[in-house]
mmCIF file of C-alpha atoms in Angstrom:
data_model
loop_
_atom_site.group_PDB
_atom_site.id
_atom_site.type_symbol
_atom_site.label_atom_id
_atom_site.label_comp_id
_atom_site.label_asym_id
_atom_site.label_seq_id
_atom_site.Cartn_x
_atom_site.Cartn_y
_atom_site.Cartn_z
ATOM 1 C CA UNK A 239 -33.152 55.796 14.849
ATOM 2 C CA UNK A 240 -34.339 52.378 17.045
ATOM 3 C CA UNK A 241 -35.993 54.865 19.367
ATOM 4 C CA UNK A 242 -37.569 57.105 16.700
ATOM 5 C CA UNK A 243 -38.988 54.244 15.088
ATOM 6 C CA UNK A 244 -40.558 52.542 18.290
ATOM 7 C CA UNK A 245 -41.794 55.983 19.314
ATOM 8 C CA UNK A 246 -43.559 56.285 15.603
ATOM 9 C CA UNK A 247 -44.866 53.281 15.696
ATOM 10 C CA UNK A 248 -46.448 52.768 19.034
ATOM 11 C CA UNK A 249 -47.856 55.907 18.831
ATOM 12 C CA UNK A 250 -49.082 55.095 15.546
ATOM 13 C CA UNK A 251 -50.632 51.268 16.440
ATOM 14 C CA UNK A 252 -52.622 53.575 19.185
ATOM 15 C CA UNK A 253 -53.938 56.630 17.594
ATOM 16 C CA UNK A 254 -54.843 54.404 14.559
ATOM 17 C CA UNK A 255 -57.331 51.146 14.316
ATOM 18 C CA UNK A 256 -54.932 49.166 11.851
ATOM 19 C CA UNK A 257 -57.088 47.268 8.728
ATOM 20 C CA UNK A 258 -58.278 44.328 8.921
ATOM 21 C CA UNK A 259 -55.757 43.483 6.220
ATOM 22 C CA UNK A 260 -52.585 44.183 8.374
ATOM 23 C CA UNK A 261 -53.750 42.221 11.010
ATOM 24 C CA UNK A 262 -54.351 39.631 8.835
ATOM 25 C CA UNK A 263 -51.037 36.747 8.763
ATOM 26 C CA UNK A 264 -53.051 33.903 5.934
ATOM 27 C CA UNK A 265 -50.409 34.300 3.864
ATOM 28 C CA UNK A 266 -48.287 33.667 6.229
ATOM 29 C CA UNK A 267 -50.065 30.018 7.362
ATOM 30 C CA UNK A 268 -50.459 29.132 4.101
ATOM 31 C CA UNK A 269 -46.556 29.483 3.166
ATOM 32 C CA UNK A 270 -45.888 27.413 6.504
ATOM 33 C CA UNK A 271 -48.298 25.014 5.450
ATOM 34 C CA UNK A 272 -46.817 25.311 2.035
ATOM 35 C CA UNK A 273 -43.235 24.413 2.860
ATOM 36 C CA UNK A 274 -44.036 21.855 5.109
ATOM 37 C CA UNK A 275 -45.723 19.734 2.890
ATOM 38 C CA UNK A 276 -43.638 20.345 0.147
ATOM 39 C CA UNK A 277 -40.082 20.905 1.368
ATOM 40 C CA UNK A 278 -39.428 17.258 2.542
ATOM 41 C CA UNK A 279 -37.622 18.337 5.546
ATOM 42 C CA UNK A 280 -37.307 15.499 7.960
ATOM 43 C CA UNK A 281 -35.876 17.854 10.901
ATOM 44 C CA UNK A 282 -38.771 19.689 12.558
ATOM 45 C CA UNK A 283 -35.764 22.387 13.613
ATOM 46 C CA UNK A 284 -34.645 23.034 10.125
ATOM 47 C CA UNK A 285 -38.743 23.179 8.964
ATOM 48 C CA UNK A 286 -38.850 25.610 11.361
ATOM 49 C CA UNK A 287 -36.290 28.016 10.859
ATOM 50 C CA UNK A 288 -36.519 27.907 7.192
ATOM 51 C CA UNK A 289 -40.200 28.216 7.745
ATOM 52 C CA UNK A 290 -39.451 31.707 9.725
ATOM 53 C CA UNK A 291 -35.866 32.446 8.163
ATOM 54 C CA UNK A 292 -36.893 32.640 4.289
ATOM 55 C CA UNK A 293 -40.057 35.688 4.402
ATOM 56 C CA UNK A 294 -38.072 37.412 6.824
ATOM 57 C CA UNK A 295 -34.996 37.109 4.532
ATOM 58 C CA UNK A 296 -37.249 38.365 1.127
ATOM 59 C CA UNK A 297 -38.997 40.845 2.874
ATOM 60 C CA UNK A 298 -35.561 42.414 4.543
ATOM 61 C CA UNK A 299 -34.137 42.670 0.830
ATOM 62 C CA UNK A 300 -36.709 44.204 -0.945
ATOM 63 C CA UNK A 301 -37.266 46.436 1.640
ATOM 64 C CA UNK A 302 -33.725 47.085 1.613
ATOM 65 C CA UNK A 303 -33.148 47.516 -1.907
ATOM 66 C CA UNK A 304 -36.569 50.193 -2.320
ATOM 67 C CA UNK A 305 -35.569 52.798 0.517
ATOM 68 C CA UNK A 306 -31.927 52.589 0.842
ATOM 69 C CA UNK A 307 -31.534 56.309 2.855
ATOM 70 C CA UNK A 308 -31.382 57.064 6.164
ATOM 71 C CA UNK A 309 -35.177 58.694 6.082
ATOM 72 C CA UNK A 310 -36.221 55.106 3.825
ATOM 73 C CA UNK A 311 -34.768 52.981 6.447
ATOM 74 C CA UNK A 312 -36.715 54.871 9.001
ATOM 75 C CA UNK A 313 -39.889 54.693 7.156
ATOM 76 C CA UNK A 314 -39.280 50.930 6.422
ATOM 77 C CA UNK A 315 -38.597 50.389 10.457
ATOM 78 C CA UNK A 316 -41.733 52.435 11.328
ATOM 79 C CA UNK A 317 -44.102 50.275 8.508
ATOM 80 C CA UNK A 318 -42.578 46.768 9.919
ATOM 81 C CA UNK A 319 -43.138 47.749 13.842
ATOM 82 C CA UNK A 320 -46.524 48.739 12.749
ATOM 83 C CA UNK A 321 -47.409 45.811 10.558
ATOM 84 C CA UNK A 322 -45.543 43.012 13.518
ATOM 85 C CA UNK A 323 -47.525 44.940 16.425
ATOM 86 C CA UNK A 324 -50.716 43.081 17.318
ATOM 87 C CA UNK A 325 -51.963 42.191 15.269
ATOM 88 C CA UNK A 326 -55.023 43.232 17.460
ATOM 89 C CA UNK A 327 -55.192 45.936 20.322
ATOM 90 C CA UNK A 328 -54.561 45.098 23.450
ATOM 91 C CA UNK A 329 -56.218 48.742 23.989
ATOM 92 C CA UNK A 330 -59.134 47.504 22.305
ATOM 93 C CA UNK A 331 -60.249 44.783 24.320
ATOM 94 C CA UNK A 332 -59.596 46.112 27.560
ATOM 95 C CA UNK A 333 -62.225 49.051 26.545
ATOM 96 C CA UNK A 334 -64.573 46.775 25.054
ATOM 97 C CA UNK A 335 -66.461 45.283 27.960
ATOM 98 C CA UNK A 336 -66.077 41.800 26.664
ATOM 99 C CA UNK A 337 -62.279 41.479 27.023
ATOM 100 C CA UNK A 338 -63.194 37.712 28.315
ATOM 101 C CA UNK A 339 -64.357 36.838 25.258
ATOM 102 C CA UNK A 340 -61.591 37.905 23.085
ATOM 103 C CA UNK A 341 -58.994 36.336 24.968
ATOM 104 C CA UNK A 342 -60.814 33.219 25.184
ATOM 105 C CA UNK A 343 -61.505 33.081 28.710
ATOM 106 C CA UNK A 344 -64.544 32.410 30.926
ATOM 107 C CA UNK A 345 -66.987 34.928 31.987
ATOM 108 C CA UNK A 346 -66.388 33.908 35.533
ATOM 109 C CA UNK A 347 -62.381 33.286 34.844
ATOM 110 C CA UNK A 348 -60.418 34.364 38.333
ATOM 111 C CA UNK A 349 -58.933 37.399 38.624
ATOM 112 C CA UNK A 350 -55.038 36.573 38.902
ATOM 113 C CA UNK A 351 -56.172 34.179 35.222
ATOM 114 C CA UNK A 352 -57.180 37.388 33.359
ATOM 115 C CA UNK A 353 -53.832 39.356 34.904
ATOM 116 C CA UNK A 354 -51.956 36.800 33.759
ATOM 117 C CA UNK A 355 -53.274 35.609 30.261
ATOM 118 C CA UNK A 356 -53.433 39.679 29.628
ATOM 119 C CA UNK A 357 -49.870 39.931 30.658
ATOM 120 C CA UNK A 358 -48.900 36.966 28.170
ATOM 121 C CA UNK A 359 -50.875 38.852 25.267
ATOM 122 C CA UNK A 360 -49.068 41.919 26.067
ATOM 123 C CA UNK A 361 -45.751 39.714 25.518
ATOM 124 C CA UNK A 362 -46.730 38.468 22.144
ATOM 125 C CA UNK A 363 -48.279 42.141 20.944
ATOM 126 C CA UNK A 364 -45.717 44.551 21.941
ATOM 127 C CA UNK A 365 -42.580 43.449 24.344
ATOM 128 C CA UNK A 366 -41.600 40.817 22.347
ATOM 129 C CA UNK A 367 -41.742 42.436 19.215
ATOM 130 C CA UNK A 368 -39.959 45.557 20.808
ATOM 131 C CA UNK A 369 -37.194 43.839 22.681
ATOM 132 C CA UNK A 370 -35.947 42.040 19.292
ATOM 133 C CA UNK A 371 -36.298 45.074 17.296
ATOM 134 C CA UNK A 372 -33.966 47.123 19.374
ATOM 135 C CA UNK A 373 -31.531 43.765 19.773
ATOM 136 C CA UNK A 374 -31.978 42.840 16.069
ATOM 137 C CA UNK A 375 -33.754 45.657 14.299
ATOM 138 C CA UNK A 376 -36.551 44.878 11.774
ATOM 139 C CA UNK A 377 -35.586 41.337 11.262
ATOM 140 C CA UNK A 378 -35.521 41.006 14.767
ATOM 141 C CA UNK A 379 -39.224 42.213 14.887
ATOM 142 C CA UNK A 380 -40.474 40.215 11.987
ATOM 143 C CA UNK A 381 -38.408 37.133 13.186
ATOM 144 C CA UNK A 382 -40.842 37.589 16.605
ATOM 145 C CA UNK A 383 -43.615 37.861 15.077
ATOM 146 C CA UNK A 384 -43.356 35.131 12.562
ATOM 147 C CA UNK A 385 -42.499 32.823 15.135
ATOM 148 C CA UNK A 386 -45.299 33.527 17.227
ATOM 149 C CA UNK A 387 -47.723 33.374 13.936
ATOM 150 C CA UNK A 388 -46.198 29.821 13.506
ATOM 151 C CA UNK A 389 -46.742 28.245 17.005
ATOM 152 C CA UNK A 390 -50.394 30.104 16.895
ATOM 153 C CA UNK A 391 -50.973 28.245 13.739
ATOM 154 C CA UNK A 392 -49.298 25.039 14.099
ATOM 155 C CA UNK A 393 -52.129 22.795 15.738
ATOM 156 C CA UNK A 394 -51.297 20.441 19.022
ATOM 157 C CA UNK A 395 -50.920 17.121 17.211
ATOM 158 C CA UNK A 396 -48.888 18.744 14.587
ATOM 159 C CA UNK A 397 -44.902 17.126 14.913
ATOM 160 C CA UNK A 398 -43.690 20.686 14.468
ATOM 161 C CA UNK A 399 -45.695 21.773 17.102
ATOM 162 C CA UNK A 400 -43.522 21.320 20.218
ATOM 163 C CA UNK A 401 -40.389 22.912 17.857
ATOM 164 C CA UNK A 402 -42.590 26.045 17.963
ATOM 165 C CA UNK A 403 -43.238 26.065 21.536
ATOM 166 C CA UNK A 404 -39.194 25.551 22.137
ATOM 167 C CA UNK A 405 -38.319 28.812 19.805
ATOM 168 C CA UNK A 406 -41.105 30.308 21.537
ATOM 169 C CA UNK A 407 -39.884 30.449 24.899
ATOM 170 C CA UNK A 408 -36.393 31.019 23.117
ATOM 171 C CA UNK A 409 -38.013 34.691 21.709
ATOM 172 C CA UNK A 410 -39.890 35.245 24.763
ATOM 173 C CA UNK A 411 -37.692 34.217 28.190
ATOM 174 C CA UNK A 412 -34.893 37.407 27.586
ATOM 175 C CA UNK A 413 -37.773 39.641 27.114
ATOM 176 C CA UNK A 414 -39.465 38.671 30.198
ATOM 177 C CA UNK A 415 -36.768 39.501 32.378
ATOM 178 C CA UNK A 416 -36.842 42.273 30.934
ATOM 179 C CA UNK A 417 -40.084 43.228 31.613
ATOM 180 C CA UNK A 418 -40.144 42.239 35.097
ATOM 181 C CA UNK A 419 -37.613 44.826 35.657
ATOM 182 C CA UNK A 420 -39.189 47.355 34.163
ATOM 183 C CA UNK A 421 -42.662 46.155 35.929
ATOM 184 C CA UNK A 422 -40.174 46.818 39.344
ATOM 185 C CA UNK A 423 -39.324 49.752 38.554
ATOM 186 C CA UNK A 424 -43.014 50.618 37.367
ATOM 187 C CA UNK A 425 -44.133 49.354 40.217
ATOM 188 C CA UNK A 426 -42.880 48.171 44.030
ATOM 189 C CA UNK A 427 -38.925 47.528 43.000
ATOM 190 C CA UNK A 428 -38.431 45.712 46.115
ATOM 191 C CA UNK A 429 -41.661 43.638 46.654
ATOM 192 C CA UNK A 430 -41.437 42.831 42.867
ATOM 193 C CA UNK A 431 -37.661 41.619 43.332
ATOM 194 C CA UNK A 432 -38.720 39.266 46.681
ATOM 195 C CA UNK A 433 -41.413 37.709 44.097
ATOM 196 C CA UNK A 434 -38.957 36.746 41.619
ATOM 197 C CA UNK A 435 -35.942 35.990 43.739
ATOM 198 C CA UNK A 436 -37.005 32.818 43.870
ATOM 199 C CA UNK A 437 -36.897 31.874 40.094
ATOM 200 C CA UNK A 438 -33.250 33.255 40.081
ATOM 201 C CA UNK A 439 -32.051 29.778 39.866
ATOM 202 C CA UNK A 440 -29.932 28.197 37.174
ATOM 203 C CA UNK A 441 -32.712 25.718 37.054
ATOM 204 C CA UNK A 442 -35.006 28.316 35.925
ATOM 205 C CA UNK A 443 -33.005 29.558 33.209
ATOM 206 C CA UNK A 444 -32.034 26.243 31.833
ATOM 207 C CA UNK A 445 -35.481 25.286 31.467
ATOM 208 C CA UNK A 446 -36.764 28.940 30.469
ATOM 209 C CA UNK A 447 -39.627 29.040 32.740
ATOM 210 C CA UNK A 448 -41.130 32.436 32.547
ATOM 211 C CA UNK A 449 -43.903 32.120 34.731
ATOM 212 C CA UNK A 450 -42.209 34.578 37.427
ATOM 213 C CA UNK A 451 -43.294 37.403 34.733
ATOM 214 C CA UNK A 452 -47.160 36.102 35.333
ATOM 215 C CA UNK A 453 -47.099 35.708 39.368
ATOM 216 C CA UNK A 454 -44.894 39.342 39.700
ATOM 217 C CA UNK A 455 -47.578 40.758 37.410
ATOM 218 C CA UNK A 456 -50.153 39.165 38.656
ATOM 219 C CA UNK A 457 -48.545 40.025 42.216
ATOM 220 C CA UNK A 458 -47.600 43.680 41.087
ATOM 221 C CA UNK A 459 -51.499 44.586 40.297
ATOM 222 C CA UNK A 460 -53.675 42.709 43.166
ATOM 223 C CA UNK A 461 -51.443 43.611 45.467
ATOM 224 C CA UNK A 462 -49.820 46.885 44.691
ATOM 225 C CA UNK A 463 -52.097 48.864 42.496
ATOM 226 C CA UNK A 464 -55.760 47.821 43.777
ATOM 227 C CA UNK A 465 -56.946 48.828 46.580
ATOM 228 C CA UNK A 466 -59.247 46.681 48.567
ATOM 229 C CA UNK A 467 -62.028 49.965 48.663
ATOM 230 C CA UNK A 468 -61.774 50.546 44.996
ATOM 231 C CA UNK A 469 -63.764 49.306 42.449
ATOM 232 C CA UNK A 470 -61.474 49.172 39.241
ATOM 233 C CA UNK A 471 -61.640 47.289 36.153
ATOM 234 C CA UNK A 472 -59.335 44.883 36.874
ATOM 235 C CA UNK A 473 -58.337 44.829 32.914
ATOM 236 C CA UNK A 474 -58.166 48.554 32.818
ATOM 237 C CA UNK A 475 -55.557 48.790 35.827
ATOM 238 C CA UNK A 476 -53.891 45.666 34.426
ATOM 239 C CA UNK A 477 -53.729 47.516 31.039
ATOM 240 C CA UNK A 478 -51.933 50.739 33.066
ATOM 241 C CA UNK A 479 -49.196 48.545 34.371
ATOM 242 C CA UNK A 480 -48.507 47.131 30.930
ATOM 243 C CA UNK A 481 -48.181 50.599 29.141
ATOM 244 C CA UNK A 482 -45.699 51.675 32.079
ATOM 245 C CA UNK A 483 -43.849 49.190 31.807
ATOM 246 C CA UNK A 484 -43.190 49.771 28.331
ATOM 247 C CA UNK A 485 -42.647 53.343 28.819
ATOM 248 C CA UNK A 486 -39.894 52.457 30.888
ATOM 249 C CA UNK A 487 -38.416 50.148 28.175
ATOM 250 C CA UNK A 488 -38.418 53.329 26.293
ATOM 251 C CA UNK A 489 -36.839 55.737 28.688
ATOM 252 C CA UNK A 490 -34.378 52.820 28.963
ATOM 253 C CA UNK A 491 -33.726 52.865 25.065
ATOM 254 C CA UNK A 492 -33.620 56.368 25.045
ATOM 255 C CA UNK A 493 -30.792 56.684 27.452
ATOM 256 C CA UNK A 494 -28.918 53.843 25.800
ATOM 257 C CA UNK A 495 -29.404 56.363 22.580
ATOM 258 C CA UNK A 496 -27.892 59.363 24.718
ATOM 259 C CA UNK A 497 -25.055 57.638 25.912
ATOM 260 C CA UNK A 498 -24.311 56.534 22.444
ATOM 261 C CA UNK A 499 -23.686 59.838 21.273
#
């Protein structure tokens, strides 16, 4: 069913240009803004996860209580993953011409900058969303991406701020690993493993530090995919990596689906 869904709904985000109205999360900032003002929460950690906990709680049980059958459940997990994806294209700026712009870069931004900040986009749009929908299902997903809406519109100076950033690399440190094996196995496995070895430290896992998923990447497409006589869009190769990386995630599901049965 996981797989199914994921399938249906990545193929869906990518054949389809989603409204303007499901990529837009106002409702969303003006709840959090909402609650924080009026809740009178003193811990920024409770704020939080009430902040994140209660939507995801309402939305699961209506959903829930509407389509209660095994096709309904589908549908429901299918209209979440579509909804939680993005909320923009990934796809879409890459093609565009001016993908500097829309990530809020420089025109004259470096090379392993773009890898990386595209790499970090393609965490918040689809990896992170996917790897707690197949470890949590659809509150999993909408658990990610509320989160991530949160911390996006909490500003710096906000108190809650840093309590966002924690969760944050709470969501997103499991899901790196995870994608720097499958950007191994997509790739170079063994230069790819030399890269991280390094950040296979204790140290690195109490702190959460997943910037070994930005130098591999970063590593995985200078060095391994571009040739020095080719003249690629750095963005569009990038972009190639990212999408086989989550086709192995797939294959990976899809086995774990096999063996299940």
């Amino acid at each position: 069913m996981k797989l199914l869904a994921l399938i249906l709904a990545y193929l869906i985000s990518h054949t389809i240009k989603k409204p303007d109205k499901l990529r837009d999360f106002t409702w969303y900032k003006n709840w959090a803004r909402w609650f924080e003002k009026s809740s009178g929460i003193k811990s920024p950690e409770l704020n939080v996860i009430l902040t994140v906990a209660i939507p995801v709680t309402v939305i699961y049980f209506i959903l829930s209580l509407l389509f209660g059958s095994v096709l309904g459940v589908l549908l429901v997990s299918v209209l979440i993953l579509f909804y939680v994806i993005g909320p923009h294209s990934l796809k879409e700026d890459a093609e565009s011409g001016e993908i500097h712009k829309r990530l809020g870069l420089r025109k004259n931004t470096k090379v392993s900058t773009l890898i990386k900040t595209m790499t970090e986009v393609s965490m918040h749009r689809w990896f992170g969303v996917f790897f707690w929908y197949v470890v949590l299902g659809v509150a999993g997903a909408l658990i990610y991406r509320l989160s991530e809406r949160l911390d996006f519109y909490t500003e710096n100076d906000n108190e809650l701020k840093s309590t966002t950033t924690r969760l944050m690399k709470v969501l997103n440190f499991p899901a790196a690993w995870m994608m720097v094996i499958s950007l191994a196995i997509a790739s170079d496995f063994e230069r790819i493993f030399k890269k991280c070895k390094p950040y296979m430290s204790f140290e690195n896992i109490k702190s959460m530090d997943d910037s070994f998923l930005y130098e591999a990447t970063d590593f995985a497409v200078e060095i391994c995919e571009i040739e020095p006589d080719e003249q690629k869009n750095v963005e569009l190769v990038t972009l190639s990596v990212l999408k086989r990386m989550l086709v192995v995630w797939l294959v990976v599901v899809s086995i774990q689906v096999i063996l299940a049965i």
